[in-house]
mmCIF file of C-alpha atoms in Angstrom:
data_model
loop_
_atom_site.group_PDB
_atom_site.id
_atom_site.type_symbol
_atom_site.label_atom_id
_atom_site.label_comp_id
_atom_site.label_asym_id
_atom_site.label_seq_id
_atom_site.Cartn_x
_atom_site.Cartn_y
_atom_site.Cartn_z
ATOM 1 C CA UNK V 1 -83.883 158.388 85.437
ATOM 2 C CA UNK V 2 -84.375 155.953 82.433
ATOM 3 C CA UNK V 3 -86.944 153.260 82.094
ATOM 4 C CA UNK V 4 -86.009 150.811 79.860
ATOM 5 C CA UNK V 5 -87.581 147.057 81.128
ATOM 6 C CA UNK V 6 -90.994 147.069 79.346
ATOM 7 C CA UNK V 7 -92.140 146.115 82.634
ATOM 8 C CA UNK V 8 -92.591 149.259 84.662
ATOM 9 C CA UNK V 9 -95.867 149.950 86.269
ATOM 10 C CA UNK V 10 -98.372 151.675 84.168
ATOM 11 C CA UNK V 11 -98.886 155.383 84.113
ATOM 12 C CA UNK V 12 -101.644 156.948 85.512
ATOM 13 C CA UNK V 13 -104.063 159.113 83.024
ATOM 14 C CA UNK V 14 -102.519 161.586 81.244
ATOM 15 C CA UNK V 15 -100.354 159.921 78.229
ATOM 16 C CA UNK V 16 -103.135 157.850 76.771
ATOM 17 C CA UNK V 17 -105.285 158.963 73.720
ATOM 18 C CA UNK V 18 -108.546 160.594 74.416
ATOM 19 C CA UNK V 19 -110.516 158.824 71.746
ATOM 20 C CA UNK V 20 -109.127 155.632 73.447
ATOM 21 C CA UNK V 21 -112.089 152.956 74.787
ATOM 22 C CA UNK V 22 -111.974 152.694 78.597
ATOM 23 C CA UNK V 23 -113.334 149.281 79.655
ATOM 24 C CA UNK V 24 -114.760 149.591 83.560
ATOM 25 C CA UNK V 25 -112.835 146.966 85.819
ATOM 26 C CA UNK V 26 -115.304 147.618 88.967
ATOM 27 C CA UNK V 27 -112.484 149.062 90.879
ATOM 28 C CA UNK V 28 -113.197 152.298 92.340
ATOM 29 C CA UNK V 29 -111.783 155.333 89.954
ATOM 30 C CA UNK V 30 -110.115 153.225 87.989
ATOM 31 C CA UNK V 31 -111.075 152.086 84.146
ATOM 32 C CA UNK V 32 -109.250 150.002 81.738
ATOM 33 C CA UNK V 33 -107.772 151.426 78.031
ATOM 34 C CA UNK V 34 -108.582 148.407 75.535
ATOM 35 C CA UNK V 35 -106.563 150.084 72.713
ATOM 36 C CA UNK V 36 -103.450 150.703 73.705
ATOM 37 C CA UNK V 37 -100.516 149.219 76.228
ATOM 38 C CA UNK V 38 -100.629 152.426 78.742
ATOM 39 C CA UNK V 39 -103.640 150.685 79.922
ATOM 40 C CA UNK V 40 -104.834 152.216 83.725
ATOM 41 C CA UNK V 41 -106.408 155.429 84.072
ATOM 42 C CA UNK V 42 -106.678 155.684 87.861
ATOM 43 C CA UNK V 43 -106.278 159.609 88.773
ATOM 44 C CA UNK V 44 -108.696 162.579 88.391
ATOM 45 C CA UNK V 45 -106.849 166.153 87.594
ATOM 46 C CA UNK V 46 -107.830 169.486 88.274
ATOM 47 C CA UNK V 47 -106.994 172.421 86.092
ATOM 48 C CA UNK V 48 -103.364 172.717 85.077
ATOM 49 C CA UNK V 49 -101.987 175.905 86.338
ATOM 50 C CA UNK V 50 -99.265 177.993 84.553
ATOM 51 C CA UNK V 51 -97.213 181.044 84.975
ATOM 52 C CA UNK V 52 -95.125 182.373 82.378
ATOM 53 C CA UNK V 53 -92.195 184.322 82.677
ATOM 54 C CA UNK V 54 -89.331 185.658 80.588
ATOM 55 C CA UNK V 55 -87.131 183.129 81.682
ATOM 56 C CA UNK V 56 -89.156 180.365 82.684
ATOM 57 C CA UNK V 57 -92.931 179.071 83.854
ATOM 58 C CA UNK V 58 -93.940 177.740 87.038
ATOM 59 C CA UNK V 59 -96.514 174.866 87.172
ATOM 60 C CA UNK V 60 -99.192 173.355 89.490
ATOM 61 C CA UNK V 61 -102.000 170.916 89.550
ATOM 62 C CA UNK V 62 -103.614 168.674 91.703
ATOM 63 C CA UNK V 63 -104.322 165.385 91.329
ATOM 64 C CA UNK V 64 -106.975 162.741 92.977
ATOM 65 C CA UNK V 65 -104.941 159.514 92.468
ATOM 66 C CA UNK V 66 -107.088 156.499 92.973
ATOM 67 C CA UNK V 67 -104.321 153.488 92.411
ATOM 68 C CA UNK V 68 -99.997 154.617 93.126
ATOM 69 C CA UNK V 69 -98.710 154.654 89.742
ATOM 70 C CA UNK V 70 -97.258 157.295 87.109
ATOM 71 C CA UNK V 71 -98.685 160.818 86.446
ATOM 72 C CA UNK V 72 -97.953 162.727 83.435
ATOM 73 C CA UNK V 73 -96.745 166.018 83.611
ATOM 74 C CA UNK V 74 -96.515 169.260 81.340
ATOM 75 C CA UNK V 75 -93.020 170.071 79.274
ATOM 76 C CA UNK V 76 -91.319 168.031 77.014
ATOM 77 C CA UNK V 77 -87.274 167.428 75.422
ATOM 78 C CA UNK V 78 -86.662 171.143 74.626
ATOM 79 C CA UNK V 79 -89.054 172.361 77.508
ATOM 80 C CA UNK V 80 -88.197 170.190 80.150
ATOM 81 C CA UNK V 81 -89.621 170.324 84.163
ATOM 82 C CA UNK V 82 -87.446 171.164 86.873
ATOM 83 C CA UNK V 83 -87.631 171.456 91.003
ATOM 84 C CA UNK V 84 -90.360 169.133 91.280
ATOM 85 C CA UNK V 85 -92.437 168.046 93.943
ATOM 86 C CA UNK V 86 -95.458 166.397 95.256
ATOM 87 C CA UNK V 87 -97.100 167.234 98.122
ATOM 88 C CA UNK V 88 -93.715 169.729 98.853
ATOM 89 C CA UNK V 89 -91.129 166.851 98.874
ATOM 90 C CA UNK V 90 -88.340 166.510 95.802
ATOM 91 C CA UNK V 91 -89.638 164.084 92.938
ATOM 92 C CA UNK V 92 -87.761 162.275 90.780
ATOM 93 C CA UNK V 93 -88.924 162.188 87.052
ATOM 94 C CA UNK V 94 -89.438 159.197 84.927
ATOM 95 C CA UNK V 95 -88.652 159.182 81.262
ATOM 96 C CA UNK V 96 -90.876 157.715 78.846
ATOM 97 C CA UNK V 97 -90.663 157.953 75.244
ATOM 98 C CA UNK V 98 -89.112 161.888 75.497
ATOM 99 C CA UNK V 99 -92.297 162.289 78.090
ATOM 100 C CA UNK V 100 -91.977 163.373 81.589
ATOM 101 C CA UNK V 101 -93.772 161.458 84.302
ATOM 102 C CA UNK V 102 -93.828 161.252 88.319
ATOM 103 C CA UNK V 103 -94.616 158.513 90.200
ATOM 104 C CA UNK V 104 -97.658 158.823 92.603
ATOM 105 C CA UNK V 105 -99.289 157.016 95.706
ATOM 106 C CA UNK V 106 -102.352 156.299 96.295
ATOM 107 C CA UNK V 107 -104.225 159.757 97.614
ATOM 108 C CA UNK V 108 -104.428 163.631 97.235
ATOM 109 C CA UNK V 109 -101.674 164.747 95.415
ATOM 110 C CA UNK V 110 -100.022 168.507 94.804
ATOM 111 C CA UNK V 111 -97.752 168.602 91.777
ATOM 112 C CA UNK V 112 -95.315 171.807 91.618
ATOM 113 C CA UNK V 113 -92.571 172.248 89.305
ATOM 114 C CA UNK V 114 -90.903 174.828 86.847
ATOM 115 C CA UNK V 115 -89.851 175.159 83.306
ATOM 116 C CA UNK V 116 -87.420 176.588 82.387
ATOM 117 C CA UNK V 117 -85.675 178.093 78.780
ATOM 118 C CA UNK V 118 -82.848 180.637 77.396
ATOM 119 C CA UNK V 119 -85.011 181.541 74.314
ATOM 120 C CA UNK V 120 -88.811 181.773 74.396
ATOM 121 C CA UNK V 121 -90.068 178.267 72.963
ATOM 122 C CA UNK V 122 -92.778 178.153 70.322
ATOM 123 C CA UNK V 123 -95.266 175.719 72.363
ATOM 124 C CA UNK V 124 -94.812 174.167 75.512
ATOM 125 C CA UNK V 125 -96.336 170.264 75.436
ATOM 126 C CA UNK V 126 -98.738 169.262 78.377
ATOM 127 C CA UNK V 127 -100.381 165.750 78.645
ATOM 128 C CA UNK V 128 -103.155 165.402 76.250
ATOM 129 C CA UNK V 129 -106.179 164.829 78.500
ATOM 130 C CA UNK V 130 -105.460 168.504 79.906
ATOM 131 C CA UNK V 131 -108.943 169.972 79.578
ATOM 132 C CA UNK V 132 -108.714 172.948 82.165
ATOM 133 C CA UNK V 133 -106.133 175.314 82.372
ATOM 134 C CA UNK V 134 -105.555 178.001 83.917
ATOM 135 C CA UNK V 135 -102.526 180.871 82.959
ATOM 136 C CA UNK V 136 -100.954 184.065 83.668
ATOM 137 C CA UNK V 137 -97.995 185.900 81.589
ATOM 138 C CA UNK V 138 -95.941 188.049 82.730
ATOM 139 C CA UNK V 139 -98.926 188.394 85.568
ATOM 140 C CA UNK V 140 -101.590 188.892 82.978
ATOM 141 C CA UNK V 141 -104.379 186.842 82.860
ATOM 142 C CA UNK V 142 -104.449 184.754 79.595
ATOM 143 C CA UNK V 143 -108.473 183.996 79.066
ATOM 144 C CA UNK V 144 -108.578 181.946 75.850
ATOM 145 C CA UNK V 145 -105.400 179.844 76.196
ATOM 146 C CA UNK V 146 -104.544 178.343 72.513
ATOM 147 C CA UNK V 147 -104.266 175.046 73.603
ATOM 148 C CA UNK V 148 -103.870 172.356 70.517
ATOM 149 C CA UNK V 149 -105.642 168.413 70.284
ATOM 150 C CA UNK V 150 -101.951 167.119 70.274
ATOM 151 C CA UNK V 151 -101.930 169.345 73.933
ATOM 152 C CA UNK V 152 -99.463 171.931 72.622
ATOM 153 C CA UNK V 153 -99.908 175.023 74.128
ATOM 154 C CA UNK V 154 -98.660 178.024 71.856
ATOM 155 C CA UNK V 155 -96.714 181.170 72.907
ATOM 156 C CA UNK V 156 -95.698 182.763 70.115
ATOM 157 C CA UNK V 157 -99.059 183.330 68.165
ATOM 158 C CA UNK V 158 -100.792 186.231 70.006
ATOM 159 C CA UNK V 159 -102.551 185.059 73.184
ATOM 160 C CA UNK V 160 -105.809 187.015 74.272
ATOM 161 C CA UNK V 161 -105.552 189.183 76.943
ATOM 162 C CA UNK V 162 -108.486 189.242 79.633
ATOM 163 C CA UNK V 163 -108.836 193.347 79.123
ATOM 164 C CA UNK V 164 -109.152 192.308 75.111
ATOM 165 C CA UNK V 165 -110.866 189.256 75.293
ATOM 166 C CA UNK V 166 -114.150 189.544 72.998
ATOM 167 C CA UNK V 167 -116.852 188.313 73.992
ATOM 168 C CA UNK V 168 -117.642 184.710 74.338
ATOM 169 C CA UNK V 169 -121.147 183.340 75.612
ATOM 170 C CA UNK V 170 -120.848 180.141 77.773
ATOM 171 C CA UNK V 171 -122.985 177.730 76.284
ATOM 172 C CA UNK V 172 -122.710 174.326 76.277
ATOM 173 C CA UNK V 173 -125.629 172.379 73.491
ATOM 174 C CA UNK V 174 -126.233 168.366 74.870
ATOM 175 C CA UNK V 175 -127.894 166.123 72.101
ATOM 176 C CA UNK V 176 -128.768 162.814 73.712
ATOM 177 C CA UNK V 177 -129.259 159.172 71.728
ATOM 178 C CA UNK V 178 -129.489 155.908 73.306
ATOM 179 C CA UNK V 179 -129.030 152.516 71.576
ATOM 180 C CA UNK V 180 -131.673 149.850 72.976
ATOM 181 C CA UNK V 181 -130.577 146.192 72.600
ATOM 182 C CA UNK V 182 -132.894 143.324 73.127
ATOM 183 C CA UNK V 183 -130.280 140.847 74.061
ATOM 184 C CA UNK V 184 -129.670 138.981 77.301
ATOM 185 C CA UNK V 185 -128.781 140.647 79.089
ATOM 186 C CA UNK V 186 -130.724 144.212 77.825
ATOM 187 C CA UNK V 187 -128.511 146.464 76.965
ATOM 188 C CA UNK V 188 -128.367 150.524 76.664
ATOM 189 C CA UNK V 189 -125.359 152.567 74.648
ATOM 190 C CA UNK V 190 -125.830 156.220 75.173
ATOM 191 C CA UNK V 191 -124.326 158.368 73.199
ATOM 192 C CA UNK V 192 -123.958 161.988 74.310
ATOM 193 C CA UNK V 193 -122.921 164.941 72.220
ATOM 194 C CA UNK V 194 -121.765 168.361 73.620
ATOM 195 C CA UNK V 195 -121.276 171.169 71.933
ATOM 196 C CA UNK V 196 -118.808 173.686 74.010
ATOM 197 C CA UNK V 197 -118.141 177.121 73.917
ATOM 198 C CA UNK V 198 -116.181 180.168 75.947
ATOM 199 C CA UNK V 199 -113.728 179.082 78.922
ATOM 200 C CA UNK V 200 -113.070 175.684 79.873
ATOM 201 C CA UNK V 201 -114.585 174.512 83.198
ATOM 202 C CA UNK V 202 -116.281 171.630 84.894
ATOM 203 C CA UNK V 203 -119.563 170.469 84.529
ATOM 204 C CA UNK V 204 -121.947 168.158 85.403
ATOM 205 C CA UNK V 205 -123.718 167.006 82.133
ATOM 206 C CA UNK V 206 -126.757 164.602 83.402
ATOM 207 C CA UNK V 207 -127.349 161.411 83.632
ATOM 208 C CA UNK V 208 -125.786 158.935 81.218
ATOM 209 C CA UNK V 209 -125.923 155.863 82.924
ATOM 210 C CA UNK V 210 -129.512 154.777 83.612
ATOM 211 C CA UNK V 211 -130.943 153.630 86.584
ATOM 212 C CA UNK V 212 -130.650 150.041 87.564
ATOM 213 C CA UNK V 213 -128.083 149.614 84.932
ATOM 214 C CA UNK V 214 -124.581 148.285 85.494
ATOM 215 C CA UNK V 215 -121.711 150.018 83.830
ATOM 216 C CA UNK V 216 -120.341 147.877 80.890
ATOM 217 C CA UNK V 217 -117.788 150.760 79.071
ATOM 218 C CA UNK V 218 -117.170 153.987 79.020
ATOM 219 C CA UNK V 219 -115.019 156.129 76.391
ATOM 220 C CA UNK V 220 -114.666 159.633 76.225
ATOM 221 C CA UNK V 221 -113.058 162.626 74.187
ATOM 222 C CA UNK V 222 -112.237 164.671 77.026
ATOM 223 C CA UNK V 223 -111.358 164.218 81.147
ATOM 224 C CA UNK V 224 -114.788 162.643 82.375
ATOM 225 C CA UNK V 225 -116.153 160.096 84.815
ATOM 226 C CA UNK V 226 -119.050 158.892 86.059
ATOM 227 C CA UNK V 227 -120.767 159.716 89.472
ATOM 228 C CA UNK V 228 -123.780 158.552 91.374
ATOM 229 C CA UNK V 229 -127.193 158.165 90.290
ATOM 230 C CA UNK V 230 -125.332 157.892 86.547
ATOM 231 C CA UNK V 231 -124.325 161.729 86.249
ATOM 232 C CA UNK V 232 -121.475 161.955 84.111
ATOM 233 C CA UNK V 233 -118.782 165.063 84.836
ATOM 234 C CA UNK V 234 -116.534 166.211 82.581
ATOM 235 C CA UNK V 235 -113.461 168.779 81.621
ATOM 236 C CA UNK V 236 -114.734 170.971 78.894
ATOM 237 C CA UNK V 237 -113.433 173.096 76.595
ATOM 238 C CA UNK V 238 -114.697 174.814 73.292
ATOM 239 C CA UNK V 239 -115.349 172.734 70.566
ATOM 240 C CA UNK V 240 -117.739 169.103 69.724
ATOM 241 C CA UNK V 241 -117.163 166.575 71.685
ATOM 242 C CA UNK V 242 -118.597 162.685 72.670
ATOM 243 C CA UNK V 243 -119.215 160.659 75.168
ATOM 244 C CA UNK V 244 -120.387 156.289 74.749
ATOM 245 C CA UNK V 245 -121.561 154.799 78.324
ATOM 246 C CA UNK V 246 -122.903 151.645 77.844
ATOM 247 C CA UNK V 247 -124.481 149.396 80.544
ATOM 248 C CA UNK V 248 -127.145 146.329 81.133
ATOM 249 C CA UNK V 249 -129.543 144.773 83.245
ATOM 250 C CA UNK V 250 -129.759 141.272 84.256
ATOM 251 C CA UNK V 251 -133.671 141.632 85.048
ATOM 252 C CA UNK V 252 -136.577 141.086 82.227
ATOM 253 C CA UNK V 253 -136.899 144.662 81.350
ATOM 254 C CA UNK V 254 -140.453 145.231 79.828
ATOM 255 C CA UNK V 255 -140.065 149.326 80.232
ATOM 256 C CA UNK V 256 -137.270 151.592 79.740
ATOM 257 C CA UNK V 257 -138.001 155.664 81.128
ATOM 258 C CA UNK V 258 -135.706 158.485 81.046
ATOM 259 C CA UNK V 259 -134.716 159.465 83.862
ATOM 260 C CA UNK V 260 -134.906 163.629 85.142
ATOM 261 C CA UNK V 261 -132.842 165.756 84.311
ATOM 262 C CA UNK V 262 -131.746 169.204 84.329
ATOM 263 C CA UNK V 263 -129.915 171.911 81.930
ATOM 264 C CA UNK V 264 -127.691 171.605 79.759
ATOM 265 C CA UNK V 265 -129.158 167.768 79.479
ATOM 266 C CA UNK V 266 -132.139 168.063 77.096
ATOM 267 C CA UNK V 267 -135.538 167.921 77.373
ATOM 268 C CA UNK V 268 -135.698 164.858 75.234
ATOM 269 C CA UNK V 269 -133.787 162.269 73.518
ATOM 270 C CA UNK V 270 -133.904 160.202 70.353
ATOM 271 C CA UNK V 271 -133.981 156.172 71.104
ATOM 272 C CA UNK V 272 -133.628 153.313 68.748
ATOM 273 C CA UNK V 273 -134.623 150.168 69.797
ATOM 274 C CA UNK V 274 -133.365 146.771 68.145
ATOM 275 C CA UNK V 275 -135.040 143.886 68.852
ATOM 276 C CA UNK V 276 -133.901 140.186 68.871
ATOM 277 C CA UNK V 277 -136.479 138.117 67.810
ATOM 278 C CA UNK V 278 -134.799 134.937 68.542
ATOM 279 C CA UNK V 279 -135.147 136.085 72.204
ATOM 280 C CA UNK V 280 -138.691 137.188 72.265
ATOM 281 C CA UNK V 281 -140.687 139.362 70.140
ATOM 282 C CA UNK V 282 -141.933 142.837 71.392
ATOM 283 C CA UNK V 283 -144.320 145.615 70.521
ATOM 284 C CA UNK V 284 -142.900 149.163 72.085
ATOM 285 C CA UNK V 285 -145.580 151.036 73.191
ATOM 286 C CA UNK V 286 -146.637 154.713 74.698
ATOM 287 C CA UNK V 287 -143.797 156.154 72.810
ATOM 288 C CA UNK V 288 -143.831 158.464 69.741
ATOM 289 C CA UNK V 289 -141.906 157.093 66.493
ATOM 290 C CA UNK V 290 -139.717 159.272 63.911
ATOM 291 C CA UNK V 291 -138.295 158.254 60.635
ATOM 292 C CA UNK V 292 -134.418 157.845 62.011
ATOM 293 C CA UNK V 293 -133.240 159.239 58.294
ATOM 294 C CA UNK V 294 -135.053 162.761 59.177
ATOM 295 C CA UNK V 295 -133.546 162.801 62.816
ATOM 296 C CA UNK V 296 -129.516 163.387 63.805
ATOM 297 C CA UNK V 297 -128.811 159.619 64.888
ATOM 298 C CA UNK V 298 -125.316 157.949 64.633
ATOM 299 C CA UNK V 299 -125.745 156.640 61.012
ATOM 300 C CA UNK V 300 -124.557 153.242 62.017
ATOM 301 C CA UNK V 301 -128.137 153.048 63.878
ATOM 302 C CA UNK V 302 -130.323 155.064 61.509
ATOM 303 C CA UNK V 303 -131.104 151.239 60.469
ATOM 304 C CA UNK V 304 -133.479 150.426 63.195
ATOM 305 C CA UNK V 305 -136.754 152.483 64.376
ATOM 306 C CA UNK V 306 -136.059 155.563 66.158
ATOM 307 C CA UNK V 307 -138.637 156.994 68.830
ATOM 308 C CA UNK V 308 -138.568 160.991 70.936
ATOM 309 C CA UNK V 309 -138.546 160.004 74.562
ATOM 310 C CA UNK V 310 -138.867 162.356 77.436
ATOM 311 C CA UNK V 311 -139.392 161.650 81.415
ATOM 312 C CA UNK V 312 -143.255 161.897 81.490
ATOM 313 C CA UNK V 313 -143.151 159.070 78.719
ATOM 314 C CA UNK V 314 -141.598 155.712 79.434
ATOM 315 C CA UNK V 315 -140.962 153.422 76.534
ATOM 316 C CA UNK V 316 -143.103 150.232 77.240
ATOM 317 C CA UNK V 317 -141.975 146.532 75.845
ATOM 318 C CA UNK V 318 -145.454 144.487 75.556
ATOM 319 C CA UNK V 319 -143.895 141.101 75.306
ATOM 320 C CA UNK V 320 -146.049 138.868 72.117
ATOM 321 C CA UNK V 321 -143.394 135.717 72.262
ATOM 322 C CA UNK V 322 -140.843 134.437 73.973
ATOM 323 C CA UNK V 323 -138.203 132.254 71.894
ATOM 324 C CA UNK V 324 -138.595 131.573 68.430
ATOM 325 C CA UNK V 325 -141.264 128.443 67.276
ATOM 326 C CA UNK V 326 -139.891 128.553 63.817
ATOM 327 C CA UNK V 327 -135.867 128.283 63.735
ATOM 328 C CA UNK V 328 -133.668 128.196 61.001
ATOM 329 C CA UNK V 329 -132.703 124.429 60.686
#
């Protein structure tokens, strides 16, 4: 079927662009897109599973929905989806802008379906937050799936076969740098930067979020969410890729410590700190400083001073003021 009131509910996950900034609404698995209409991402995938044939490909994934709405799935207008289900009952399939969508409750969710075609196509399209995926031609295991950023995945340039696959170490590089606002209330953007390599997978990076912190946004390049205790997870695949997690804290915060951690999160991290003197003026203490223009920091906050934090060594705030005496008339 057609959609064509601008009202229909919104889809869940998979249309919306990666680099988009999800805004946290406090509802559980669900975040807010602030750049663009398809606003609710409310579902959590698991790798997309495909198996090519002469004549066709069969697909499967699964799908934690959080909230019922619509659920993106792989094909597109010359590659379209067929027989499919969820949860083994006939699905109808929704039409949006030349993309193919189910709708889905609330739930644990099985999505099966085929593609099918008279003539090999060039590149089937799959929803562009696709991070794992798993496939098999003509019942050969395809290791290194060339799999595009517009989420094109290509059959006709030569696909690596698992008995030819060179070999790829699995490494995955975090760089860590946190952005320290003395506002009210104090604020904390963490940047993290991971640099991916061999098969895509799932992993548990470290903790983004600090402790005591509430979570104020969240955007992310890839598949990703946030778990307790702060840990983010997220999709990876080969390549650079960022995460911004930003949160506050209502309380007077007078020291800031990085929490534990373990590999791939590093050892240490690079801080800034930018103070509001308006609101108080503070000396940071116990902390060693670097010159941010010899260090790797965003260079939007290579402007403030930059200090190497790790978990023995918690950055201290000895408070000298509070308000300003002298303010501008």
């Amino acid at each position: 079927c057609e959609l064509t009131t601008p009202s229909w509910p919104e889809p869940v996950g998979a249309s919306v662009a990666p680099e988009a900034r999800m805004k946290v609404e406090g509802r559980a698995g669900c975040g807010r897109m602030s750049t663009t209409a398809w606003t609710r991402v409310c579902a959590w995938p698991t790798s997309l599973n495909l198996d090519i044939e002469r004549s066709g490909a069969g697909f499967s994934q699964h799908w934690q929905v959080y909230q019922a709405g619509y659920v993106a799935l792989p094909g597109g207008d010359k590659v379209w989806p067929q027989e499919v289900t969820l949860n083994g009952k006939p699905a109808p399939i929704i039409v949006k802008d030349q993309h193919p969508f189910v709708y889905a409750a609330a739930g644990s969710t099985e999505i099966k379906g085929r593609l099918r075609w008279t003539e090999l196509p060039d590149a089937i399209p799959l929803p562009v937050d696709t991070a794992l995926l798993t496939v098999t031609r003509n019942g050969e295991r395809v290791v290194f799936p060339n799999l595009d950023a517009e989420g094109r995945f290509w059959l006709k340039q030569p696909q690596v076969e698992e008995t030819q696959a060179p070999a790829q170490e699995e490494q995955v590089t975090v760089r860590v740098y946190r952005h320290l606002t003395d506002n009210v209330p104090f604020e904390v953007e963490t940047l993290v930067e991971a640099e991916v390599s061999g098969k895509p997978r799932e992993v548990v990076l470290g903790p983004a979020l600090l402790p005591g912190y509430q979570l104020q946004s969240f955007s992310a390049q890839l598949p990703a969410r946030l778990e307790e205790g702060g840990l983010l997870r997220a999709q990876l695949r080969a390549g650079l890729w960022q995460f911004h997690v930003t949160g506050h804290r209502t309380e007077a915060v007078t020291d800031v410590a990085k929490p534990a951690s373990t590999a791939p999160w590093p050892d240490d991290e690079i801080w800034v700190f930018q103070p509001e003197t308006h609101l108080r003026t503070v000396r940071v203490e116990d902390v060693d400083a670097l010159d941010p223009q010899q260090t790797t920091l965003p260079d939007e906050w290579r402007q403030w001073q930059a200090y190497r934090l790790t978990s023995e060594q918690p950055l201290k705030l000895a408070v000298l003021r509070r308000g300003d005496p002298e303010p501008s008339p």
